[in-house]
Tab-separated table of C-alpha atoms in Angstrom:
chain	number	residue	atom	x	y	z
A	242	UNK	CA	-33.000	90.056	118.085
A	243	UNK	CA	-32.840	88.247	121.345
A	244	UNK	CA	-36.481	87.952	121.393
A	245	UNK	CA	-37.313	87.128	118.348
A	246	UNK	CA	-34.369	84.095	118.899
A	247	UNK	CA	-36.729	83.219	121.801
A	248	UNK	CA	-40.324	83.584	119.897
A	249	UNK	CA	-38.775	81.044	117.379
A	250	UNK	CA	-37.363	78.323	119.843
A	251	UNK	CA	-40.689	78.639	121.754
A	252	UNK	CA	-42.110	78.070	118.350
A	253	UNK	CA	-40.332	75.197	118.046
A	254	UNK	CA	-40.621	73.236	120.692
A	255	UNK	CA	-44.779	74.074	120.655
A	256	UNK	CA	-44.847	72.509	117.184
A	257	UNK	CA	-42.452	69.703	117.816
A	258	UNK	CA	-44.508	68.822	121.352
A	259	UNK	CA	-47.790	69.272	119.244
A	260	UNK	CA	-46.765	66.943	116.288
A	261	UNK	CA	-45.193	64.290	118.590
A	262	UNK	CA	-47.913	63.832	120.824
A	263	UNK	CA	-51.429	65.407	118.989
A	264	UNK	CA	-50.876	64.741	115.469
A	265	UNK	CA	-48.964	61.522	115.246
A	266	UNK	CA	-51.443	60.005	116.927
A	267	UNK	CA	-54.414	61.494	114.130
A	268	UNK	CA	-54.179	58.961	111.495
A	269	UNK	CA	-57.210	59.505	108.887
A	270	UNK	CA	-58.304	56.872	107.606
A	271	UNK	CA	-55.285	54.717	108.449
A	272	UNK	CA	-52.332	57.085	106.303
A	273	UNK	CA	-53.472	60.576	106.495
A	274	UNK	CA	-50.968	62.108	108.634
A	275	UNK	CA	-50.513	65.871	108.689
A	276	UNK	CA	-47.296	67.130	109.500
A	277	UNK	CA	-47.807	70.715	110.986
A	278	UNK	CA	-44.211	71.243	112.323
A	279	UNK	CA	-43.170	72.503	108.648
A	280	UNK	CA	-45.034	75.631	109.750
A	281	UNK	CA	-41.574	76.055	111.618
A	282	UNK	CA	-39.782	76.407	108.665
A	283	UNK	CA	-42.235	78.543	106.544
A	284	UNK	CA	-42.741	80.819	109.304
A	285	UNK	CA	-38.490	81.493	109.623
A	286	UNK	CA	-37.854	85.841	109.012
A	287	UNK	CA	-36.724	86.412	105.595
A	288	UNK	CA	-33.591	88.031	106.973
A	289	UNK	CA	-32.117	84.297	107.737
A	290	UNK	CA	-29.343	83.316	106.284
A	291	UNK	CA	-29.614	80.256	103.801
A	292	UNK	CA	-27.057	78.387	106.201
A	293	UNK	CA	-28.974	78.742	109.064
A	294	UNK	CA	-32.170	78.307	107.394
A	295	UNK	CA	-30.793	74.750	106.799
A	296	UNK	CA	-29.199	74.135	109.837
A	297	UNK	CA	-32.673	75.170	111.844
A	298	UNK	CA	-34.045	72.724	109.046
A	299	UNK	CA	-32.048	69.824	110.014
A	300	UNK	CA	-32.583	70.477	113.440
A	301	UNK	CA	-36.033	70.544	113.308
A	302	UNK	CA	-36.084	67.279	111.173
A	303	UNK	CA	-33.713	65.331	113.381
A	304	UNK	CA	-35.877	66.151	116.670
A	305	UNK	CA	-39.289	64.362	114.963
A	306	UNK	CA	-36.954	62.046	113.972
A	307	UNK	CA	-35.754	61.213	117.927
A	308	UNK	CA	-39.828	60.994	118.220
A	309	UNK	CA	-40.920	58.734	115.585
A	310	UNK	CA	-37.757	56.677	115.563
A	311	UNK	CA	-37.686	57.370	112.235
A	312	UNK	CA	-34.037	58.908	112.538
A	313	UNK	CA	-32.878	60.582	108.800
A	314	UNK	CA	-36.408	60.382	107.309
A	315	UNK	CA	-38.027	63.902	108.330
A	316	UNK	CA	-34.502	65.455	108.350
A	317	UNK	CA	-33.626	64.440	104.962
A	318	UNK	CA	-36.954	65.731	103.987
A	319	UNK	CA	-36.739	68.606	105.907
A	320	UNK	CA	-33.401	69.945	104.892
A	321	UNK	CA	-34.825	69.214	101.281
A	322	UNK	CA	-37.280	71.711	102.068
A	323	UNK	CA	-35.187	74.481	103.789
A	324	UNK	CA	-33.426	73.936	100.708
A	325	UNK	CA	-36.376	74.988	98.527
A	326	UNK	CA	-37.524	78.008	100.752
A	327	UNK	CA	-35.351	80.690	99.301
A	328	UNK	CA	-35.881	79.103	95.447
A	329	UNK	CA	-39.803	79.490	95.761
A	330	UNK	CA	-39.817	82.415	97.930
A	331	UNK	CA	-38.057	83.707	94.950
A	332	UNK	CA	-40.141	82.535	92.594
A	333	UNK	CA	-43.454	83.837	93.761
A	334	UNK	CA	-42.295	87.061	95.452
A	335	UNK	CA	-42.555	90.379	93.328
A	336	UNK	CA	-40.301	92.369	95.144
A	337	UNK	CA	-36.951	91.765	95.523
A	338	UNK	CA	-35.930	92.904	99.020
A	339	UNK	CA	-38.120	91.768	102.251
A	340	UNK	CA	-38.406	94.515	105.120
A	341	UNK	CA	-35.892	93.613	108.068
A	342	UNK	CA	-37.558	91.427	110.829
A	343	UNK	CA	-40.712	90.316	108.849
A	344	UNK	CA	-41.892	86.400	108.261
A	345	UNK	CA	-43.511	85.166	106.003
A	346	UNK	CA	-47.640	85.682	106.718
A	347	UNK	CA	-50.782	85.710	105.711
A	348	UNK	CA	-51.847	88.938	107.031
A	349	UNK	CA	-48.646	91.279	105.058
A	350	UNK	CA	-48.735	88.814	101.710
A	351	UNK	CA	-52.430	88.229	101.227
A	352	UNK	CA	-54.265	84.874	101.291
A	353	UNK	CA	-53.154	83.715	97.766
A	354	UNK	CA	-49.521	84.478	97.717
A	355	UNK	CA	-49.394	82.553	101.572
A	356	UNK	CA	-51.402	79.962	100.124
A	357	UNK	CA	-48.990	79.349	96.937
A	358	UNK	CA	-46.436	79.632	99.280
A	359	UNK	CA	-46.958	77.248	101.769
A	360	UNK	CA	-48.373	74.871	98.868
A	361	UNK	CA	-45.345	74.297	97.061
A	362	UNK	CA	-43.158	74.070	100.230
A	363	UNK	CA	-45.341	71.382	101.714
A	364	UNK	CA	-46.171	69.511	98.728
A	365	UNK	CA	-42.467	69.374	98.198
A	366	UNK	CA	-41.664	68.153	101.564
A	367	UNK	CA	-44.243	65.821	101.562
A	368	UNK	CA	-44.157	64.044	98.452
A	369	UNK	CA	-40.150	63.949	99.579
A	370	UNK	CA	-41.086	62.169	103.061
A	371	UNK	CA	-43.458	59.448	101.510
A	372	UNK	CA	-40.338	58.899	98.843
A	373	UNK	CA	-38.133	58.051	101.428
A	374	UNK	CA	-40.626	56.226	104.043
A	375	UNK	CA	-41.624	53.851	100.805
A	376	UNK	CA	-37.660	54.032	99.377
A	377	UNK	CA	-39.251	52.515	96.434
A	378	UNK	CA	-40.987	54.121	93.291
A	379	UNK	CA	-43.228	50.518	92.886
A	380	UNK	CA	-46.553	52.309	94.514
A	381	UNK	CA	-45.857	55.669	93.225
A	382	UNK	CA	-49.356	56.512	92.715
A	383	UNK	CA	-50.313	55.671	96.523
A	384	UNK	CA	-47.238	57.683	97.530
A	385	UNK	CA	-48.744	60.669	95.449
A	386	UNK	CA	-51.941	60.101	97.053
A	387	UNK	CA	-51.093	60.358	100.610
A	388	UNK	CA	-49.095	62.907	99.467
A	389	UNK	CA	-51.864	65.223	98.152
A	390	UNK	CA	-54.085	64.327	100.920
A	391	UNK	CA	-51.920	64.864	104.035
A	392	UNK	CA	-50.473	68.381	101.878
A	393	UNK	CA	-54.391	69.182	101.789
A	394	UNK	CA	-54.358	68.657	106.065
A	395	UNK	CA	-51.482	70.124	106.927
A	396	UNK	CA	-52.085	73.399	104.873
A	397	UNK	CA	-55.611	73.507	106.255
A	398	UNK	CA	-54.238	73.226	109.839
A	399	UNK	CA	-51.469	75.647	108.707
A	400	UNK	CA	-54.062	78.623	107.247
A	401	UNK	CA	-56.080	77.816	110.140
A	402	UNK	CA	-53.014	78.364	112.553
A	403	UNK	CA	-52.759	81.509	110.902
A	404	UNK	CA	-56.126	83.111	111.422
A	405	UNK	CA	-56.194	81.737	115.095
A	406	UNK	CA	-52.818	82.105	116.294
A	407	UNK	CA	-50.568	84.571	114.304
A	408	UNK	CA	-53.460	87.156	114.002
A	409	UNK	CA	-52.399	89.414	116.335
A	410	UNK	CA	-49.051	90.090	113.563
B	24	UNK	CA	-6.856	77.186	97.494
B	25	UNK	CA	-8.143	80.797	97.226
B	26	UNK	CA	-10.235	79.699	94.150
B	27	UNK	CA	-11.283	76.669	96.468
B	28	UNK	CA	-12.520	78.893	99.101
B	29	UNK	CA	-14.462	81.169	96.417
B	30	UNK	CA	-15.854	78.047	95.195
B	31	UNK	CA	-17.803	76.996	98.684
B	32	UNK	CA	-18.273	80.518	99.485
B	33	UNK	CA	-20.327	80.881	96.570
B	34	UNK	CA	-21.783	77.248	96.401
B	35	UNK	CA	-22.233	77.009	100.370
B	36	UNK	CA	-25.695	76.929	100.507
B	37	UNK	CA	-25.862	73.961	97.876
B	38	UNK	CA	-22.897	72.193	99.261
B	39	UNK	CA	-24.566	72.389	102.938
B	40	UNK	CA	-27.770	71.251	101.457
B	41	UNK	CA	-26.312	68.238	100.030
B	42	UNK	CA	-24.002	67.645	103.135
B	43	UNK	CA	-27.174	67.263	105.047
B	44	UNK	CA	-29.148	65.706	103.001
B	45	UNK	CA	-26.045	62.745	102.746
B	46	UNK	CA	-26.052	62.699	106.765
B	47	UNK	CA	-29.314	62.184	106.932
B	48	UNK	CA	-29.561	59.547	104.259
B	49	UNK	CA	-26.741	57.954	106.566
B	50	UNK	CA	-28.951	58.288	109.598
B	51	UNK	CA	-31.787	56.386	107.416
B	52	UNK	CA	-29.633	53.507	106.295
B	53	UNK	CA	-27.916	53.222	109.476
B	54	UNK	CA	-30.799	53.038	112.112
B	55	UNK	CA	-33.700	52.176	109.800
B	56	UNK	CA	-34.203	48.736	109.159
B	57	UNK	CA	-36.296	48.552	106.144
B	58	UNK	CA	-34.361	50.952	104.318
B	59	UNK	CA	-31.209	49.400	105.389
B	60	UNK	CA	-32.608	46.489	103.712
B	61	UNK	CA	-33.685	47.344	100.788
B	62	UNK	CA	-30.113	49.580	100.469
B	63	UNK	CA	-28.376	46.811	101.150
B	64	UNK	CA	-30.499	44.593	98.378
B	65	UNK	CA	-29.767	47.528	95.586
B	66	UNK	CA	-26.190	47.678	96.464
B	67	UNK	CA	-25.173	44.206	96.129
B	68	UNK	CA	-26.579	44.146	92.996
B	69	UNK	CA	-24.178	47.309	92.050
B	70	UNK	CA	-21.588	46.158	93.651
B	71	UNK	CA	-22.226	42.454	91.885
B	72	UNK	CA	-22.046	43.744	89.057
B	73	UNK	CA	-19.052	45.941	89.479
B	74	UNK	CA	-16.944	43.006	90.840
B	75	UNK	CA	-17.514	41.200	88.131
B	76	UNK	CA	-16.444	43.784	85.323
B	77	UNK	CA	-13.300	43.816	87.671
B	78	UNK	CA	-12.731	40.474	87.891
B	79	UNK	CA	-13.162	40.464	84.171
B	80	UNK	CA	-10.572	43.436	84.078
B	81	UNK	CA	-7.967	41.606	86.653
B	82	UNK	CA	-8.176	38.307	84.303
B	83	UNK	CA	-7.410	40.526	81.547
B	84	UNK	CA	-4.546	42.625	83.279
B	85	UNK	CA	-3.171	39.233	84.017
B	86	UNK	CA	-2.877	37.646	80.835
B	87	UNK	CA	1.267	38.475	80.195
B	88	UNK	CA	1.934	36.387	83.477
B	89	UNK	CA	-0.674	33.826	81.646
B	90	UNK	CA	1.153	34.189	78.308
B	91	UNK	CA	4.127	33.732	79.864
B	92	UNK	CA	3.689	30.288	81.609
B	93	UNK	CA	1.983	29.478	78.057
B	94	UNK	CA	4.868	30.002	76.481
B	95	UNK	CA	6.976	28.161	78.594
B	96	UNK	CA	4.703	25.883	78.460
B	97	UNK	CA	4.752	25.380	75.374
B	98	UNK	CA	9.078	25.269	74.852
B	99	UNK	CA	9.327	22.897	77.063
B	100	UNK	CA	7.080	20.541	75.442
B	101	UNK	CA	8.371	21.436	72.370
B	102	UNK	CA	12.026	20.607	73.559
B	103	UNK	CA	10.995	17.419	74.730
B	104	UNK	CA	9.366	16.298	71.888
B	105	UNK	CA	10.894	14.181	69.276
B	106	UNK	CA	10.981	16.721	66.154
B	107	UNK	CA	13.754	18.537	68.455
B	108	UNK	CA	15.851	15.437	68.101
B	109	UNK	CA	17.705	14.415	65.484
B	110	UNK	CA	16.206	11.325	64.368
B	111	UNK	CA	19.551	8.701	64.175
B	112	UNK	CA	18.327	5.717	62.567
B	113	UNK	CA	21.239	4.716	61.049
B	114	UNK	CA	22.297	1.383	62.060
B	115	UNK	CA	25.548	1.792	62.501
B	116	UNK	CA	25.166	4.444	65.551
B	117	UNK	CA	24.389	3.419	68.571
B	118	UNK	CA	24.550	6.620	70.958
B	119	UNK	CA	21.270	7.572	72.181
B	120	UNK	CA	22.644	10.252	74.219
B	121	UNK	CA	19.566	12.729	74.557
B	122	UNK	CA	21.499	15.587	75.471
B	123	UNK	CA	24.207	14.977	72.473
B	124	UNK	CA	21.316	14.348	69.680
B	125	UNK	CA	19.119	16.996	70.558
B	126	UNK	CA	19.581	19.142	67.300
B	127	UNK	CA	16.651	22.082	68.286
B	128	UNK	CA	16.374	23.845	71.102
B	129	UNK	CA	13.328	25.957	71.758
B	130	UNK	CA	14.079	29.501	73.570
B	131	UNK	CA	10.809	31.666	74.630
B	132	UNK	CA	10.961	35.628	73.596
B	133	UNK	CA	8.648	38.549	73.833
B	134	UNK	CA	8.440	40.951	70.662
B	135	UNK	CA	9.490	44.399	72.053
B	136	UNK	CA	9.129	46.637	68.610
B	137	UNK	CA	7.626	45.315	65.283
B	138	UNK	CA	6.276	46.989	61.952
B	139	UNK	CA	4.175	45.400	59.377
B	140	UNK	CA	4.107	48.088	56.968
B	141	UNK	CA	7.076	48.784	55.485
B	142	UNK	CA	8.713	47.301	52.614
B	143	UNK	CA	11.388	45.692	54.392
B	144	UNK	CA	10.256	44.988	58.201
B	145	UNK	CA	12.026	43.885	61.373
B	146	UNK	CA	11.381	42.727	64.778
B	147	UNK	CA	13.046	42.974	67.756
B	148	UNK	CA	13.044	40.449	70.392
B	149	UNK	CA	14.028	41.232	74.526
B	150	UNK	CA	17.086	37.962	74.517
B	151	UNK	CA	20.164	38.397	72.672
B	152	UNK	CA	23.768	37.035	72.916
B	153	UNK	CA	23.393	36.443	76.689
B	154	UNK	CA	20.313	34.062	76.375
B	155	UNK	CA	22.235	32.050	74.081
B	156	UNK	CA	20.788	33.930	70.636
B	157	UNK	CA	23.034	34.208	67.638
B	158	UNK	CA	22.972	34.795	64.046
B	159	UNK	CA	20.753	32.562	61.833
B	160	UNK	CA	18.481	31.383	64.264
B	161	UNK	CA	14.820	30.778	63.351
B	162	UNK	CA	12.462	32.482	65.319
B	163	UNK	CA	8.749	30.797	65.119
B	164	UNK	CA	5.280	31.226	67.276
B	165	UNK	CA	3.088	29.053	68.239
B	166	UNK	CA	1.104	29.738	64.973
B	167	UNK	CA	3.557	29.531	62.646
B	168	UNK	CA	6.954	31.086	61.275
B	169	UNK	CA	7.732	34.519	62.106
B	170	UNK	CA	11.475	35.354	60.778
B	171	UNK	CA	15.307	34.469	61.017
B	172	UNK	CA	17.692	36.339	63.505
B	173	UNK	CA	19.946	39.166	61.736
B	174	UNK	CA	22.115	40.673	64.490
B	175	UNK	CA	22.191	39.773	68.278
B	176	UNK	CA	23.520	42.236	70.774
B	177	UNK	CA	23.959	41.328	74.388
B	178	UNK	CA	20.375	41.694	75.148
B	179	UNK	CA	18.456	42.196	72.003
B	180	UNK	CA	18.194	40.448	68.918
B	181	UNK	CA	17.083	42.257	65.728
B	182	UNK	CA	15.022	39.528	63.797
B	183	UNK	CA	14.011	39.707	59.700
B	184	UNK	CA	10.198	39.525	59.704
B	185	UNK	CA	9.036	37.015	57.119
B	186	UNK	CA	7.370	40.626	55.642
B	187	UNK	CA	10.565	41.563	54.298
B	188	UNK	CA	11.965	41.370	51.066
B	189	UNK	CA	15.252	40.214	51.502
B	190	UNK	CA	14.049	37.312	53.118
B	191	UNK	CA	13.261	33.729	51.793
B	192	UNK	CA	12.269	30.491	53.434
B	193	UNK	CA	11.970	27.278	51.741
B	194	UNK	CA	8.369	25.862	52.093
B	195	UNK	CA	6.930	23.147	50.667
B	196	UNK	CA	2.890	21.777	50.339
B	197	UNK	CA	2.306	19.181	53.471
B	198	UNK	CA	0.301	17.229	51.550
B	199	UNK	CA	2.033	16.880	48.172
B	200	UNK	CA	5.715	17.497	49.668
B	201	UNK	CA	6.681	19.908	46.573
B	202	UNK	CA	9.043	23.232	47.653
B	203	UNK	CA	9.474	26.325	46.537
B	204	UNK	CA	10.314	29.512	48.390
B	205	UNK	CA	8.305	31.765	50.401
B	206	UNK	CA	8.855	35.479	49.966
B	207	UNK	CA	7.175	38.731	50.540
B	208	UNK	CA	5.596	40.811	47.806
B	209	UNK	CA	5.423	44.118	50.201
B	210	UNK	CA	1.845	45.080	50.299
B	211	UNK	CA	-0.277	43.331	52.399
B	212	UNK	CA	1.082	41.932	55.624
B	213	UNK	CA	-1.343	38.915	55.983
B	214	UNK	CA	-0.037	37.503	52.600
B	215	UNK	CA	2.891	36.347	51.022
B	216	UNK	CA	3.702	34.346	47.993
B	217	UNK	CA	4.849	30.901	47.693
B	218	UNK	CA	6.884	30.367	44.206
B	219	UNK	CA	9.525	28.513	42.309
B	220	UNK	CA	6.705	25.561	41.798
B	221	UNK	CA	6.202	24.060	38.815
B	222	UNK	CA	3.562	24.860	37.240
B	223	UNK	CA	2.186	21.166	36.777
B	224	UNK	CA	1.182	20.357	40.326
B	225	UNK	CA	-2.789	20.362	41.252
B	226	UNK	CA	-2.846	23.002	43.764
B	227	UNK	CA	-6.248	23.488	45.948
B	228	UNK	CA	-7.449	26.346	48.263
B	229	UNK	CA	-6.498	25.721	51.688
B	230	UNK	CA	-3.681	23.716	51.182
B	231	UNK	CA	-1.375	23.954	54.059
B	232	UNK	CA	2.002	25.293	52.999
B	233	UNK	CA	5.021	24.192	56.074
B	234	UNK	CA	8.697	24.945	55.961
B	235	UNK	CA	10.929	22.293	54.074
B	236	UNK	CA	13.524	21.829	56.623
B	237	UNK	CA	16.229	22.616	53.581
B	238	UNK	CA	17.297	25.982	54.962
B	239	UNK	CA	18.607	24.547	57.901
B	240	UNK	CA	17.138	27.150	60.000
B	241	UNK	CA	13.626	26.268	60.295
B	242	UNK	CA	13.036	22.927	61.239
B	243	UNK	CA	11.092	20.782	58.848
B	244	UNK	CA	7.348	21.298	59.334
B	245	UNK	CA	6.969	24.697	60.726
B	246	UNK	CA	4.093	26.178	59.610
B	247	UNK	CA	3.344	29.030	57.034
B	248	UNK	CA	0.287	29.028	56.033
B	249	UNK	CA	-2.720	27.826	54.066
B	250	UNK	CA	-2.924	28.685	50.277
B	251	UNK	CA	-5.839	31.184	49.339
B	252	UNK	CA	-5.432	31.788	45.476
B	253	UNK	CA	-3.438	29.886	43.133
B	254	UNK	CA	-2.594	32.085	40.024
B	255	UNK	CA	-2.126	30.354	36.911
B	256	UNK	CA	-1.800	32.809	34.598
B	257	UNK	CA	1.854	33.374	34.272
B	258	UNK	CA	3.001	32.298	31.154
B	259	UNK	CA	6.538	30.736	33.046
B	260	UNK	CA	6.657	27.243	34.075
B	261	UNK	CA	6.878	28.039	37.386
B	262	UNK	CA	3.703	28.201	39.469
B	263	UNK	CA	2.655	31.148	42.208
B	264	UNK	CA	0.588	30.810	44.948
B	265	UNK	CA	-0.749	33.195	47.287
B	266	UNK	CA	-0.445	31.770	50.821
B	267	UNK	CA	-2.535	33.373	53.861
B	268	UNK	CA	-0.280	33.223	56.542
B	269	UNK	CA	-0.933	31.401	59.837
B	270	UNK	CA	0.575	33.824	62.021
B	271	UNK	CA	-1.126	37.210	62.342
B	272	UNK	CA	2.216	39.703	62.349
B	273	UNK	CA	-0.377	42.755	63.737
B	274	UNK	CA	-0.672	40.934	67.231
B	275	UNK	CA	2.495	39.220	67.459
B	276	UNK	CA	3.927	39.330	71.257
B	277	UNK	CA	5.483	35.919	71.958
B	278	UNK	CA	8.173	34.035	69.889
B	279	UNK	CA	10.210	30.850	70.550
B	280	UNK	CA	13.658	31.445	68.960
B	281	UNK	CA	14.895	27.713	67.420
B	282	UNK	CA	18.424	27.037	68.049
B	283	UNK	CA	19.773	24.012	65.976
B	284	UNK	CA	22.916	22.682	67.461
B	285	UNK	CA	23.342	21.205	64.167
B	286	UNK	CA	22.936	24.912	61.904
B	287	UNK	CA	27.167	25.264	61.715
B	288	UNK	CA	27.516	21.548	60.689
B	289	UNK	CA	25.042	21.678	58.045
B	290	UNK	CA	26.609	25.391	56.571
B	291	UNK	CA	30.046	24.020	57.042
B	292	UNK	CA	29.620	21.002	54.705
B	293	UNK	CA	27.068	23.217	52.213
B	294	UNK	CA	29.831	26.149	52.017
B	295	UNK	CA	32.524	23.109	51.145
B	296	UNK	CA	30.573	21.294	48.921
B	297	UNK	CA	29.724	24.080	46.502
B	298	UNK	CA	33.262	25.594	46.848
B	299	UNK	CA	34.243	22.464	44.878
């Protein structure tokens, strides 16, 4: 239990430190920004409570927020998202129970079901982000555009995170 | 409270979620300056608009007080002008006293219980004996007449609507200066019929019907109401005219009760006369 505590606040602060100071700074083609740090929340053991789900949601949110000086945005968005995890895990899962201490991956659910997934969690977070960075529905279709683009990066660098990193699981 | 608790037990993942989700939309208005901004911008127009349907609901919650100082208003001017006084032209008085020859005097009342659809209805004003109010007394509003006083207690006064039965005013046309009486036929409470005329005067719709002065409890030239239908059928010689009245009785909230100085005077010398 202790360990895996530890495994997930290394995990943490590896994809906070990686989005602050690799990925902010990779701007495709001027708004293309992946945000790979959600891999923190999709990656949480199924065992979590929904509370602390959220709470480690908020958390997470707040500290890119401290980076970007953005403070509220990626929380709010975030928190929306922890918020979501249970309802779509739900959703897609055929089984009801999850065996104790297993995560969510890509090697024990298949390609598909990690795919669908991660999909809907980072669509949702994403599309929530640009919402609240524009705080205005006037250029909703540009908003759904970097949306669906920066989802597309992000679950790329996610799957490929997967086969490169998490193999071993 | 053990409900309570039930409640966020089973709702605490939802009420966390929205918790949060509130902080951090604090954290983005607070520190961010764009959406601060543009907050700011949509909440002034909410808020505009929700001062102004309050100041529209504090005008209205103030319109007694308003009433009020209207009425007074409206006494005082009425006291101090010259139809209150009793017009002494004859030459062989002298005594313009103001205070001695001042025959009506005009005394502001609220209506604190009314009905307009019985046969026989009543008012009740919030001044009785104390304020000065007796028996007799006419009691008018701004619009036009409203009823005579029947009983006074120390507080209250119990006044005969003009939509009773038992009541009758004298009332004549403005224009052509011909009386007859005013009285209520008991059905519908913005109508009542002006009769006793005879039947040869040219009546027109619209006419405007004021009180005669001869009942000695209305001053002369109150007003009634405007004629709507003249009915000419009746085979009598006497005339009846249906006469929309100028006060609506439905929304009736402030009075001026007419004290004449004169009123026991006038009975006295009636009462002697046609003892004789």
């Amino acid at each position: 239990m202790i360990k895996l505590f530890q495994r997930y606040i290394l995990l943490f602060i590896i994809l906070v430190l990686l989005q602050v100071w690799v990925l902010n700074n990779i701007q495709v083609s001027g708004y293309i920004n992946p945000y790979l740090y959600v891999l923190f929340i999709l990656l949480l053991p199924f065992q979590i409570p929904n509370w602390l789900l959220l709470v480690f949601s908020f958390l997470l949110g707040l500290v890119i927020d401290m980076f970007c000086d953005t403070l509220g945005m990626h929380a709010s968005a975030t928190v929306f998202m922890g918020f979501l995890r249970p309802i779509v895990l739900q959703a897609i899962s055929t089984r009801d129970t999850f065996e104790a201490g297993t995560f969510p991956s890509i090697h024990l659910f298949g390609f598909n079901w990690f795919i669908k997934y991660s999909l809907l969690l980072v669509f949702s977070h994403h599309l929530f982000l640009f919402i609240v960075e524009a705080y205005n529905f006037n250029a909703f279709y540009l908003i759904l555009w970097r949306t669906l683009v920066s989802t597309f990066f992000t679950i790329l660098l996610i799957v490929l995170s997967q086969y490169i990193i998490f193999r071993k699981q | 409270m053990r409900s309570l608790l039930n409640f966020i037990h089973t709702y605490h993942f939802i009420i966390l979620f929205l918790l949060m989700e509130f902080f951090s939309f604090f954290l983005l208005i607070q520190y961010n300056d764009y959406q601060r901004a543009s907050f700011l911008n949509s909440s002034n127009q909410i808020s505009g608009s929700v001062y102004k349907k309050f100041s529209g609901m504090n005008q209205y919650l103030s319109l007694k007080e308003k009433n009020l100082q209207l009425m007074n208003f409206i006494t005082d001017s009425r006291n101090a002008s010259l139809t209150s006084f009793k017009q002494e032209k004859v030459p062989l008085m002298n005594v313009y006293d103001s205070i001695y020859l001042q025959q009506y005097q005009f005394v502001p009342a609220l209506v604190i219980n009314n009905s307009i659809n019985k046969t026989n209805n009543y008012l009740t004003l919030n001044i009785g004996r104390k304020q000065g109010i007796d028996k007799g007394m006419a009691v008018v509003s701004p619009f036009g007449i409203v009823g005579v006083v029947k009983e006074v207690s120390a507080n209250y006064a119990s006044v005969i609507s003009l939509l009773n039965q038992n009541l009758k005013v004298s009332a004549m046309f403005k224009e052509s200066g011909y009386f007859g009486s005013i009285n209520w036929n008991g059905s519908n409470y913005q109508y009542v019929t002006f009769s006793e005329l005879p039947s040869h005067i040219s009546v027109a719709i619209g006419d405007t019907i004021i009180t005669s002065g001869y009942s000695a409890m209305f001053p002369k030239g109150e007003l009634v109401g405007f004629v709507s239908e003249v009915d000419k059928s009746e085979t009598g010689e006497f005339l009846e005219v249906k006469v929309q009245l100028a006060v609506d009785f439905k929304r009736l909230q402030h009075v001026m009760v007419i004290k004449n100085f004169l009123y026991q005077e006038q009975m006295q010398l009636e009462t002697e006369s046609s003892h004789d």
